[in-house]
Short mmCIF file of C-alpha atoms in Angstrom, two decimals:
data_model
loop_
_atom_site.label_atom_id
_atom_site.label_comp_id
_atom_site.label_asym_id
_atom_site.label_seq_id
_atom_site.Cartn_x
_atom_site.Cartn_y
_atom_site.Cartn_z
CA MET A 241 5.16 -35.80 19.30
CA PRO A 242 2.26 -33.97 16.67
CA GLY A 243 -1.09 -34.77 17.36
CA LYS A 244 -3.20 -36.83 15.29
CA LYS A 245 -5.54 -36.26 12.69
CA ALA A 246 -9.16 -34.97 14.05
CA PRO A 247 -12.07 -36.34 12.21
CA GLY A 248 -13.44 -34.02 9.79
CA SER A 249 -16.54 -32.19 10.27
CA LEU A 250 -19.51 -33.08 8.86
CA GLN A 251 -19.41 -29.83 6.84
CA ASP A 252 -15.86 -30.89 5.91
CA LEU A 253 -17.03 -34.28 4.81
CA ALA A 254 -20.03 -32.75 3.01
CA MET A 255 -17.76 -30.96 0.88
CA LYS A 256 -15.93 -34.47 -0.11
CA SER A 257 -18.88 -35.92 -1.42
CA ILE A 258 -19.19 -33.18 -3.32
CA ARG A 259 -16.35 -33.47 -4.64
CA ARG A 260 -17.01 -37.36 -5.38
CA VAL A 261 -20.25 -36.27 -6.81
CA VAL A 262 -18.64 -33.77 -9.57
CA LEU A 263 -16.08 -36.70 -10.36
CA THR A 264 -19.01 -39.38 -10.78
CA MET A 265 -21.07 -36.98 -12.76
CA GLY A 266 -18.35 -35.48 -14.76
CA GLN A 267 -17.15 -39.19 -15.96
CA HIS A 268 -20.71 -40.01 -16.89
CA VAL A 269 -21.53 -36.27 -19.32
CA ILE A 270 -17.99 -37.63 -20.86
CA HIS A 271 -19.71 -41.14 -21.33
CA SER A 272 -22.82 -39.62 -22.53
CA VAL A 273 -21.84 -36.39 -24.51
CA ALA A 274 -18.15 -37.19 -25.75
CA ASP A 275 -18.31 -40.93 -26.46
CA THR A 276 -22.19 -41.40 -27.44
CA PRO A 277 -22.50 -40.30 -31.33
CA HIS A 278 -25.15 -37.98 -31.69
CA GLU A 279 -27.41 -37.50 -34.73
CA THR A 280 -25.93 -33.72 -34.72
CA SER A 281 -23.24 -31.75 -32.85
CA GLU A 282 -25.94 -29.30 -31.81
CA ALA A 283 -27.79 -31.90 -30.06
CA GLY A 284 -24.31 -32.91 -28.03
CA THR A 285 -23.94 -29.31 -27.13
CA ILE A 286 -27.77 -29.09 -26.24
CA LEU A 287 -27.27 -32.46 -24.09
CA LEU A 288 -24.06 -31.25 -22.62
CA GLN A 289 -25.35 -27.37 -21.59
CA SER A 290 -28.49 -29.39 -19.58
CA SER A 291 -26.26 -31.72 -17.75
CA LEU A 292 -23.95 -28.77 -16.60
CA GLU A 293 -27.28 -26.26 -15.75
CA ARG A 294 -28.89 -29.44 -14.07
CA LEU A 295 -25.55 -30.45 -11.80
CA ASN A 296 -24.88 -26.83 -11.21
CA GLU A 297 -28.42 -26.25 -9.57
CA ALA A 298 -28.48 -29.57 -8.09
CA LEU A 299 -24.94 -27.88 -6.14
CA PHE A 300 -26.14 -24.61 -5.10
CA GLY A 301 -29.75 -25.56 -4.47
CA ASN A 302 -28.86 -27.95 -1.75
CA VAL A 303 -25.78 -25.89 0.01
CA PRO A 304 -26.56 -22.84 2.35
CA TRP A 305 -25.20 -19.57 0.77
CA TYR A 306 -22.34 -18.93 3.01
CA LEU A 307 -20.71 -22.08 1.59
CA PHE A 308 -21.02 -21.30 -2.06
CA ASP A 309 -17.09 -20.02 -2.24
CA LYS A 310 -15.78 -23.05 -0.69
CA LEU A 311 -18.79 -25.37 -3.29
CA SER A 312 -17.53 -23.25 -6.42
CA GLN A 313 -13.36 -23.76 -5.35
CA VAL A 314 -14.19 -28.06 -4.43
CA VAL A 315 -16.04 -27.61 -8.15
CA LEU A 316 -13.06 -26.22 -9.84
CA GLU A 317 -10.24 -28.16 -8.09
CA THR A 318 -12.09 -31.44 -8.95
CA VAL A 319 -12.67 -29.95 -12.72
CA ASN A 320 -8.94 -29.56 -12.62
CA GLU A 321 -8.33 -33.17 -11.69
CA LEU A 322 -10.30 -34.24 -14.12
CA ILE A 323 -8.26 -32.06 -17.32
CA VAL A 324 -4.96 -33.81 -15.93
CA GLU A 325 -7.11 -37.40 -15.95
CA THR A 326 -8.10 -36.86 -19.06
CA ARG A 327 -4.87 -35.69 -20.34
CA ALA A 328 -2.61 -38.82 -18.61
CA TYR A 329 -4.95 -41.15 -20.19
CA PHE A 330 -4.74 -39.74 -23.43
CA ASP A 331 -4.05 -42.55 -25.88
CA HIS A 332 -2.56 -42.26 -29.59
CA CYS A 333 -4.54 -44.68 -30.98
CA LEU A 334 -7.75 -42.93 -29.74
CA PRO A 335 -8.98 -40.87 -32.71
CA ILE A 336 -8.28 -37.27 -31.88
CA SER A 337 -11.64 -36.37 -32.51
CA ILE A 338 -12.98 -38.12 -29.13
CA PHE A 339 -10.05 -36.98 -27.37
CA VAL A 340 -10.86 -33.22 -28.18
CA ALA A 341 -14.77 -34.29 -27.84
CA ARG A 342 -13.54 -35.53 -24.40
CA MET A 343 -11.68 -32.87 -23.09
CA ASN A 344 -14.13 -30.26 -24.44
CA VAL A 345 -16.89 -31.99 -21.95
CA VAL A 346 -14.47 -31.57 -19.33
CA VAL A 347 -13.33 -27.87 -19.66
CA ARG A 348 -16.82 -27.08 -19.91
CA MET A 349 -17.49 -28.53 -16.59
CA THR A 350 -16.06 -25.10 -15.36
CA LEU A 351 -19.41 -23.66 -15.84
CA VAL A 352 -20.97 -25.66 -12.99
CA ALA A 353 -18.71 -23.55 -10.43
CA ILE A 354 -20.20 -20.31 -11.73
CA HIS A 355 -23.09 -18.83 -9.51
CA PRO A 356 -24.72 -14.81 -8.88
CA GLN A 357 -24.01 -14.93 -5.40
CA LEU A 358 -19.98 -15.77 -5.08
CA LYS A 359 -17.86 -13.63 -2.96
CA SER A 360 -14.55 -14.20 -3.98
CA ILE A 361 -12.96 -16.06 -6.83
CA ASP A 362 -9.36 -16.52 -8.21
CA PHE A 363 -8.48 -17.16 -11.39
CA SER A 364 -5.02 -17.03 -11.21
CA ALA A 365 -5.10 -20.46 -9.12
CA TRP A 366 -6.56 -22.37 -12.54
CA PRO A 367 -5.09 -23.53 -15.84
CA LYS A 368 -5.37 -21.37 -19.33
CA VAL A 369 -8.19 -23.90 -20.46
CA MET A 370 -10.66 -23.00 -17.59
CA ARG A 371 -9.71 -19.45 -16.85
CA ASN A 372 -11.13 -18.93 -20.69
CA ILE A 373 -14.34 -20.26 -19.58
CA LEU A 374 -14.00 -18.11 -16.09
CA TYR A 375 -13.22 -14.73 -18.57
CA GLN A 376 -16.43 -15.37 -20.87
CA ASN A 377 -18.90 -16.17 -18.13
CA LEU A 378 -17.86 -13.24 -15.57
CA TYR A 379 -20.75 -11.47 -16.44
CA LYS A 380 -22.51 -13.96 -14.22
CA MET A 381 -20.84 -13.40 -11.16
CA THR A 382 -22.49 -10.43 -10.24
CA GLY A 383 -22.03 -10.70 -6.55
CA LEU A 384 -18.56 -10.64 -6.37
CA GLU A 385 -16.77 -8.53 -3.33
CA VAL A 386 -13.11 -9.99 -4.62
CA LEU A 387 -11.94 -10.71 -7.64
CA ASN A 388 -8.54 -11.80 -8.67
CA LEU A 389 -7.72 -12.27 -12.65
CA GLY A 390 -4.14 -12.57 -11.70
CA SER A 391 -1.88 -11.88 -14.59
CA GLY A 392 -4.61 -11.84 -17.24
CA SER A 393 -2.73 -13.03 -20.22
CA GLY A 394 0.79 -11.77 -19.35
CA GLY A 395 -0.05 -8.69 -21.59
CA TRP A 396 -0.52 -11.32 -25.09
CA GLU A 397 -4.12 -11.06 -25.55
CA THR A 398 -5.26 -7.84 -23.43
CA SER A 399 -8.15 -6.56 -26.45
CA ASP A 400 -9.68 -9.99 -26.54
CA ILE A 401 -9.97 -10.33 -22.52
CA GLU A 402 -10.89 -6.78 -22.10
CA LYS A 403 -14.51 -7.49 -23.43
CA SER A 404 -14.91 -10.57 -21.05
CA ILE A 405 -13.56 -7.92 -18.47
CA LEU A 406 -15.92 -4.82 -19.08
CA SER A 407 -19.40 -7.23 -19.26
CA GLY A 408 -18.63 -8.17 -15.45
CA VAL A 409 -17.07 -5.13 -14.03
CA VAL A 410 -20.08 -3.54 -15.35
CA GLN A 411 -22.15 -5.13 -13.04
CA MET A 412 -20.24 -5.94 -9.93
CA LYS A 413 -21.14 -3.04 -7.46
CA HIS A 414 -20.15 -4.53 -4.66
CA LEU A 415 -16.38 -5.36 -5.15
CA VAL A 416 -14.04 -4.37 -2.89
CA SER A 417 -10.89 -5.81 -4.24
CA LEU A 418 -9.59 -6.18 -7.70
CA CYS A 419 -6.66 -7.48 -9.37
CA LEU A 420 -5.77 -7.55 -13.12
CA CYS A 421 -1.74 -7.22 -13.70
CA PHE A 422 -0.71 -6.89 -17.01
CA ASP A 423 -3.88 -6.72 -18.59
CA CYS A 424 -5.68 -3.90 -17.48
CA THR A 425 -6.19 -0.76 -19.50
CA ASP A 426 -8.09 3.06 -18.84
CA HIS A 427 -10.98 1.76 -20.44
CA ILE A 428 -11.72 -0.84 -17.63
CA LEU A 429 -10.63 1.43 -14.91
CA SER A 430 -13.25 3.71 -16.44
CA VAL A 431 -15.73 1.22 -16.06
CA VAL A 432 -14.33 0.57 -12.94
CA GLY A 433 -14.71 4.01 -11.96
CA GLN A 434 -17.89 4.41 -12.70
CA ASN A 435 -19.34 1.13 -11.36
CA CYS A 436 -17.18 -0.19 -8.58
CA THR A 437 -17.40 3.18 -6.21
CA MET A 438 -17.09 0.57 -3.20
CA LEU A 439 -13.06 -0.37 -4.23
CA GLN A 440 -10.91 -0.78 -1.34
CA LYS A 441 -7.77 -2.35 -3.08
CA LEU A 442 -6.83 -2.00 -6.86
CA ASP A 443 -3.97 -4.07 -8.25
CA VAL A 444 -3.13 -3.19 -11.63
CA THR A 445 0.96 -4.12 -11.87
CA SER A 446 2.51 -4.27 -15.07
CA SER A 447 -0.35 -3.26 -17.31
CA ARG A 448 1.53 -0.72 -19.28
CA SER A 449 -1.75 0.59 -20.78
CA VAL A 450 -2.74 2.12 -17.67
CA THR A 451 -1.85 5.94 -17.72
CA ASP A 452 -2.91 9.59 -16.31
CA ARG A 453 -6.27 9.19 -18.48
CA SER A 454 -7.19 6.82 -15.69
CA VAL A 455 -6.84 9.20 -12.80
CA PRO A 456 -10.33 10.95 -12.91
CA SER A 457 -11.81 7.63 -12.92
CA LEU A 458 -9.87 6.37 -9.79
CA LEU A 459 -11.02 9.24 -8.07
CA ASN A 460 -14.78 8.34 -7.96
CA CYS A 461 -13.52 5.62 -5.85
CA MET A 462 -13.08 7.54 -2.54
CA LYS A 463 -12.67 4.48 -0.36
CA LEU A 464 -8.83 3.41 -1.85
CA LYS A 465 -7.00 2.15 0.68
CA GLN A 466 -4.51 0.12 -1.40
CA LEU A 467 -3.39 1.15 -5.25
CA LEU A 468 -0.87 -0.95 -6.87
CA LEU A 469 0.25 1.03 -10.16
CA TYR A 470 3.77 -0.39 -10.32
CA ARG A 471 5.33 -0.38 -13.86
CA THR A 472 1.89 1.16 -15.44
CA SER A 473 2.32 4.60 -17.49
CA VAL A 474 1.02 6.64 -14.87
CA THR A 475 3.37 9.68 -14.50
CA VAL A 476 4.44 11.30 -10.88
CA GLU A 477 2.14 13.88 -11.49
CA GLY A 478 -0.82 11.27 -11.76
CA TYR A 479 0.42 9.83 -8.35
CA ALA A 480 0.42 13.04 -7.20
CA ILE A 481 -2.88 13.66 -7.59
CA LEU A 482 -4.20 10.46 -6.43
CA LEU A 483 -2.14 10.98 -3.16
CA SER A 484 -3.84 14.25 -2.56
CA SER A 485 -7.43 13.53 -3.74
CA LEU A 486 -8.06 9.73 -1.97
CA PRO A 487 -8.38 10.36 1.52
CA GLN A 488 -8.12 6.98 2.74
CA LEU A 489 -4.66 6.20 1.00
CA GLU A 490 -2.89 3.79 2.45
CA ASP A 491 -0.89 1.79 0.22
CA LEU A 492 0.55 2.62 -2.59
CA GLY A 493 2.84 -0.62 -2.99
CA ARG A 494 6.34 -0.54 -4.61
CA CYS A 495 6.67 2.51 -6.16
CA ASP A 496 10.11 3.99 -6.82
CA GLU A 497 9.19 7.73 -7.77
CA PHE A 498 7.82 7.94 -4.53
CA GLY A 499 10.27 10.87 -3.07
CA HIS A 500 9.42 12.94 -6.44
CA ILE A 501 5.63 12.40 -5.80
CA LEU A 502 6.30 14.14 -2.42
CA GLU A 503 8.54 17.19 -3.85
CA ARG A 504 5.94 17.65 -6.81
CA ILE A 505 3.12 17.66 -4.02
CA ARG A 506 5.11 19.97 -1.66
CA GLY A 507 5.86 22.60 -4.38
CA SER A 508 2.40 22.76 -5.36
CA SER A 509 -0.57 23.98 -3.31
CA LYS A 510 -2.19 20.59 -2.86
CA PHE A 511 -0.88 19.60 0.20
CA GLN A 512 -3.12 20.11 3.32
CA GLY A 513 -1.98 18.40 5.86
CA PRO A 514 -0.67 15.32 7.02
CA PHE A 515 -1.81 11.85 4.53
CA LYS A 516 -2.81 8.40 5.89
CA LEU A 517 0.21 6.49 4.20
CA ARG A 518 0.62 3.55 6.35
CA TYR A 519 3.16 1.97 3.79
CA LEU A 520 6.67 3.01 1.79
CA GLN A 521 8.05 0.95 -0.45
CA SER A 522 10.47 2.30 -3.00
CA ARG A 523 14.19 1.87 -3.84
CA ASP A 524 14.71 5.55 -5.21
CA VAL A 525 14.70 7.49 -2.50
CA THR A 526 17.43 10.19 -0.66
CA THR A 527 17.81 12.01 2.75
CA SER A 528 15.51 14.45 1.81
CA HIS A 529 13.16 12.05 0.22
CA LEU A 530 13.06 10.81 3.91
CA TYR A 531 12.63 14.15 5.85
CA LEU A 532 9.63 15.12 3.57
CA LEU A 533 8.22 11.64 4.28
CA ILE A 534 8.41 12.39 7.92
CA GLU A 535 6.23 15.54 7.72
CA MET A 536 3.95 14.70 4.99
CA CYS A 537 3.21 10.93 5.75
CA PRO A 538 4.08 10.72 9.77
CA TYR A 539 1.52 7.67 10.08
CA VAL A 540 3.94 5.43 8.09
CA THR A 541 4.20 1.99 9.91
CA HIS A 542 6.19 -0.27 6.90
CA VAL A 543 9.00 1.21 5.16
CA SER A 544 11.13 -0.63 2.74
CA ILE A 545 13.83 1.01 1.17
CA PHE A 546 17.03 0.31 -1.21
CA HIS A 547 19.88 2.00 0.31
CA ASP A 548 22.81 3.96 -1.35
CA GLU A 549 24.90 6.92 -1.40
CA ARG A 550 21.89 9.31 -1.43
CA ILE A 551 20.94 8.22 2.08
CA SER A 552 23.41 9.69 3.89
CA ASP A 553 22.01 8.23 7.72
CA LEU A 554 19.39 6.14 8.33
CA ASN A 555 18.68 7.37 11.45
CA VAL A 556 16.24 9.71 9.76
CA LEU A 557 13.89 7.10 9.99
CA SER A 558 13.85 7.19 14.02
CA HIS A 559 11.58 10.33 13.58
CA LEU A 560 8.70 7.83 12.28
CA GLN A 561 6.83 7.50 15.50
CA GLN A 562 4.50 4.77 14.51
CA LEU A 563 7.25 2.92 12.74
CA THR A 564 6.71 -0.94 13.50
CA GLU A 565 7.94 -3.08 10.24
CA LEU A 566 11.79 -2.20 8.51
CA LYS A 567 12.46 -3.62 5.38
CA LEU A 568 16.61 -2.62 4.25
CA LEU A 569 17.99 -3.71 1.23
CA SER A 570 21.94 -3.20 0.22
CA CYS A 571 23.87 -1.64 3.35
CA ASP A 572 26.15 -2.19 6.16
CA PHE A 573 25.09 -2.91 9.82
CA PHE A 574 27.39 -1.22 11.53
CA SER A 575 28.73 1.61 9.15
CA ASP A 576 25.47 2.51 8.04
CA ASN A 577 24.26 3.18 11.26
CA ILE A 578 21.46 0.43 11.13
CA LYS A 579 22.56 -0.51 14.88
CA SER A 580 22.28 2.79 15.89
CA LEU A 581 18.90 2.71 14.36
CA LEU A 582 17.39 -0.31 16.10
CA GLU A 583 18.66 1.03 19.36
CA VAL A 584 16.38 4.06 18.96
CA LYS A 585 13.41 2.78 17.23
CA GLY A 586 13.67 -0.97 18.26
CA SER A 587 11.90 -1.28 20.93
CA ASN A 588 8.54 -0.74 18.31
CA LEU A 589 9.78 -3.30 15.78
CA THR A 590 7.96 -6.27 15.02
CA TRP A 591 9.06 -7.06 11.90
CA LEU A 592 12.50 -6.82 10.64
CA HIS A 593 13.49 -8.18 7.12
CA LEU A 594 17.80 -7.17 6.29
CA GLU A 595 18.48 -8.09 2.71
CA HIS A 596 21.92 -8.00 1.30
CA VAL A 597 23.22 -6.42 4.31
CA GLU A 598 26.65 -6.76 5.54
CA GLU A 599 28.30 -6.90 8.64
CA ILE A 600 26.12 -9.70 10.27
CA ASP A 601 27.70 -10.98 12.89
CA LEU A 602 27.26 -12.32 16.34
CA ASN A 603 27.01 -9.11 17.88
CA ALA A 604 24.91 -7.66 15.52
CA LEU A 605 22.43 -10.83 16.10
CA ILE A 606 23.00 -9.83 20.27
CA TYR A 607 22.25 -6.36 19.41
CA ILE A 608 19.15 -7.13 17.02
CA SER A 609 18.09 -9.25 20.19
CA GLN A 610 18.55 -6.17 22.82
CA PHE A 611 17.09 -3.23 20.54
CA CYS A 612 14.14 -5.05 19.30
CA PRO A 613 12.48 -6.67 22.43
CA VAL A 614 8.83 -7.38 21.03
CA LEU A 615 9.96 -8.71 17.42
CA LYS A 616 8.05 -11.27 15.52
CA LYS A 617 9.05 -11.65 12.27
CA LEU A 618 12.85 -11.69 11.56
CA VAL A 619 14.06 -12.28 7.81
CA LEU A 620 17.69 -12.38 6.88
CA TYR A 621 18.42 -12.58 3.18
CA ASN A 622 21.52 -13.04 1.35
CA CYS A 623 23.71 -11.59 4.11
CA GLU A 624 26.74 -11.58 4.61
CA PHE A 625 27.77 -12.95 8.03
CA MET A 626 31.33 -12.85 9.44
CA ASP A 627 32.15 -15.65 12.40
CA HIS A 628 33.86 -13.08 15.30
CA SER A 629 32.50 -11.85 18.29
CA SER A 630 33.53 -9.68 21.38
CA LEU A 631 30.34 -9.24 23.60
CA SER A 632 29.49 -11.76 26.26
CA LEU A 633 26.24 -13.43 26.03
CA ARG A 634 25.93 -13.65 29.83
CA THR A 635 25.39 -9.86 29.85
CA LEU A 636 22.61 -9.33 28.15
CA GLN A 637 19.99 -7.40 30.50
CA ILE A 638 16.71 -8.58 28.17
CA PRO A 639 16.06 -12.49 27.61
CA PRO A 640 16.61 -12.25 23.48
CA PHE A 641 14.04 -12.82 21.19
CA ARG A 642 11.35 -13.83 23.31
CA HIS A 643 8.45 -13.05 21.28
CA LEU A 644 10.11 -13.80 17.87
CA GLU A 645 7.36 -16.22 16.00
CA LYS A 646 8.75 -16.35 12.53
CA VAL A 647 12.27 -16.66 11.27
CA THR A 648 13.65 -17.14 7.34
CA CYS A 649 17.32 -17.19 7.13
CA ILE A 650 19.14 -17.64 3.82
CA ALA A 651 22.56 -16.65 4.12
CA ASP A 652 25.71 -18.24 4.67
CA CYS A 653 26.36 -18.16 8.40
CA ALA A 654 28.26 -19.79 11.17
CA GLN A 655 27.11 -22.53 13.82
CA ALA A 656 26.97 -19.62 16.67
CA HIS A 657 24.75 -17.84 14.71
CA LEU A 658 22.27 -20.40 14.63
CA GLU A 659 22.47 -21.65 17.97
CA PHE A 660 22.03 -18.17 19.24
CA LEU A 661 18.92 -17.34 17.36
CA LEU A 662 17.34 -20.81 17.58
CA SER A 663 18.02 -21.48 20.88
CA ASN A 664 16.22 -18.20 22.44
CA CYS A 665 13.28 -18.23 20.34
CA PHE A 666 10.75 -20.01 22.81
CA ASN A 667 7.65 -19.04 20.91
CA ILE A 668 8.75 -19.65 17.78
CA ARG A 669 6.03 -20.76 15.30
CA PHE A 670 7.74 -20.70 11.71
CA ILE A 671 11.11 -21.56 10.51
CA GLN A 672 12.69 -21.52 6.97
CA LEU A 673 16.14 -22.02 6.63
CA GLY A 674 18.13 -21.93 2.95
CA SER A 675 20.70 -24.32 1.45
CA SER A 676 23.78 -22.93 3.30
CA THR A 677 23.08 -21.94 6.36
CA GLY A 678 24.89 -24.96 7.64
CA ILE A 679 22.10 -26.91 9.87
CA GLY A 680 23.40 -30.14 10.79
CA ASP A 681 22.09 -32.87 13.06
CA ALA A 682 24.72 -31.88 16.40
CA ILE A 683 23.69 -28.09 15.95
CA MET A 684 19.71 -29.04 16.09
CA ALA A 685 20.27 -31.56 18.53
CA LYS A 686 22.03 -28.92 20.76
CA VAL A 687 19.41 -26.34 20.09
CA LEU A 688 16.29 -28.97 20.91
CA ALA A 689 18.23 -29.38 24.07
CA VAL A 690 17.93 -25.69 25.21
CA ASN A 691 14.34 -24.91 23.62
CA PRO A 692 12.07 -27.80 22.74
CA MET A 693 10.09 -25.21 20.34
CA LYS A 694 6.97 -26.60 21.73
CA LYS A 695 5.32 -23.89 19.55
CA LEU A 696 7.00 -24.52 16.27
CA GLU A 697 4.13 -25.43 13.54
CA GLU A 698 6.51 -25.39 10.41
CA LEU A 699 9.77 -26.23 9.36
CA ARG A 700 11.10 -25.44 6.17
CA ILE A 701 15.07 -26.10 5.38
CA LEU A 702 16.08 -26.59 1.72
CA TYR A 703 19.11 -28.09 1.72
CA SER A 704 21.73 -30.05 4.30
CA ASP A 705 24.33 -32.47 3.80
CA ASP A 706 23.70 -33.21 7.38
CA LEU A 707 20.40 -33.43 8.50
CA SER A 708 19.31 -37.39 9.10
CA MET A 709 16.27 -39.07 10.45
CA HIS A 710 17.65 -38.01 13.59
CA THR A 711 17.05 -34.76 13.70
CA VAL A 712 13.47 -35.85 12.40
CA ALA A 713 12.91 -38.12 15.36
CA LEU A 714 13.76 -35.15 18.02
CA LEU A 715 11.46 -32.97 16.22
CA MET A 716 8.54 -35.61 16.66
CA THR A 717 9.64 -35.76 20.44
CA HIS A 718 9.72 -32.30 21.25
CA CYS A 719 7.70 -30.19 18.99
CA GLU A 720 3.95 -30.85 19.61
CA ASN A 721 2.39 -28.77 17.57
CA LEU A 722 4.28 -29.46 14.51
CA ARG A 723 2.27 -29.37 11.53
CA VAL A 724 4.43 -29.05 8.41
CA LEU A 725 8.12 -30.45 8.31
CA SER A 726 9.12 -30.06 4.52
CA GLU A 727 12.25 -30.54 1.73
CA LEU A 728 13.25 -33.98 3.60
CA GLU A 729 13.55 -35.15 0.27
CA SER A 730 16.83 -32.93 0.25
CA TRP A 731 18.16 -33.43 3.49
CA ALA A 732 21.52 -35.75 2.20
CA GLY A 733 21.51 -37.86 5.93
CA ILE A 734 17.82 -39.75 5.06
CA SER A 735 17.12 -42.00 2.46
CA LYS A 736 14.84 -42.84 0.20
CA ARG A 737 13.96 -45.79 2.29
CA GLU A 738 13.79 -44.00 5.27
CA LEU A 739 11.82 -40.95 4.07
CA ALA A 740 9.08 -43.59 2.39
CA ALA A 741 8.93 -45.52 5.88
CA PHE A 742 8.33 -42.33 7.47
CA ARG A 743 5.44 -41.68 5.25
CA THR A 744 4.24 -44.93 5.84
CA GLU A 745 4.48 -44.32 9.74
CA ILE A 746 2.44 -40.85 9.28
CA LEU A 747 -0.53 -42.72 7.52
CA GLU A 748 -0.77 -45.45 9.93
CA LYS A 749 -0.55 -43.68 12.97
CA ASN A 750 -3.16 -40.74 11.44
CA ILE A 751 -0.14 -38.28 12.53
CA ASP A 752 -1.45 -34.76 11.47
CA LEU A 753 2.02 -34.03 9.63
CA ASP A 754 2.72 -32.67 6.42
CA ILE A 755 6.03 -33.40 5.10
CA ARG A 756 5.26 -32.96 1.22
CA PRO A 757 7.56 -30.79 -0.96
CA THR A 758 7.05 -27.14 -1.44
CA LEU A 759 10.18 -25.78 -2.41
CA SER A 760 8.86 -22.21 -2.31
CA TYR A 761 10.67 -18.94 -1.09
#
């Protein structure tokens, strides 16, 4: 049985009280500013501004500095609730002017969450009306170390947002991580390069306005470890300069031109020793590119590649001595030598992701279990499973999947596949199964009889036409560490009445179990 919810810490209880304070003050400000007539609109604006400033000072003045980020998060969550509540109670009989006034007050309450000593903030988590306020006041958050601006406007209002971003980043001397997709420009990166020299992570994915003109600016950020330029206008030559000149660079994200970048560097006089690159993610590499990778980037630990006829033999990857994470797309397990590659390098792998890989049968799973004894994460996504086997389970020399902690299987597989996989992963913590795995009560009963999954924390099964409350009862009995049991709404064997009763039981018994649907893959 999953454990009981522990009493909240004093810190958590205090944060909940802050939420109530913000809600109460928000409703008071709405009444005093939006619902109460003033002599002039300027008087209402002054009253609103002073009220928000007093609330901001009261909150941040009575909370330790190391909780400022958490305080800001609570305030933003509460403002979001107020926005949803204000919209929900919109009455068409109410004058539109009053509704607009109320919405203006609630949105402006976003200002309460802003402070110069914030260390981290994520704009992408909030609705656009709140993001606009955050953008306009970015210049006040001078102490930021981590700034996630998300996708900005999606590329629709780049010129408008640029001014706000420039006014902010020009003062962020301590920034170590910046994310701005779609809306980043050469001008912004010029300011970043001049003022944010401590930067270690930069993500400007899909920003077409970023070109080779930004390369000199980026070279001022010598501590960069992660530089994501996918779908920008940076050319192979620009990439080559960055890779050759940034000594700490470990991750270029997805870079389909990577092989050509290595060719450009190798053909010039710029290559002066192996690079420190740790991650390769590309969908356009050849066998010759992989040999260049081994020579020029011998410290790579993570490889994610798309296989086609230009890669003659995947065994080339076995020369990467530090390879621990492998993702292969669009290939055959036996015909394309995945089996032989795992036989050589599998003892080092802790993460294996096979996507659109064919020829997966019980034999393939057995080989994975034997060749990859320390595997912790396994993903099988849209693979073609075949229902036949010739190997005997009794001849296994290594106990299968003993270190496996996370399994994601989104594929049409046979009962034997699931039984073998789930029955042997005794240290499993996370399981996610797609809608076509065919999982049902009978399989779960067999699995749990052999492997009670004492360490299981999360189970997400998107759909099943044969899972019922019988499986839920077994999970509740065996899995004492279970904290998330998701997508029960899509288990055909569970009625709405049974699910409602289960929710009530969890609440009444104070069980620490989250059964809210997520539908996230």
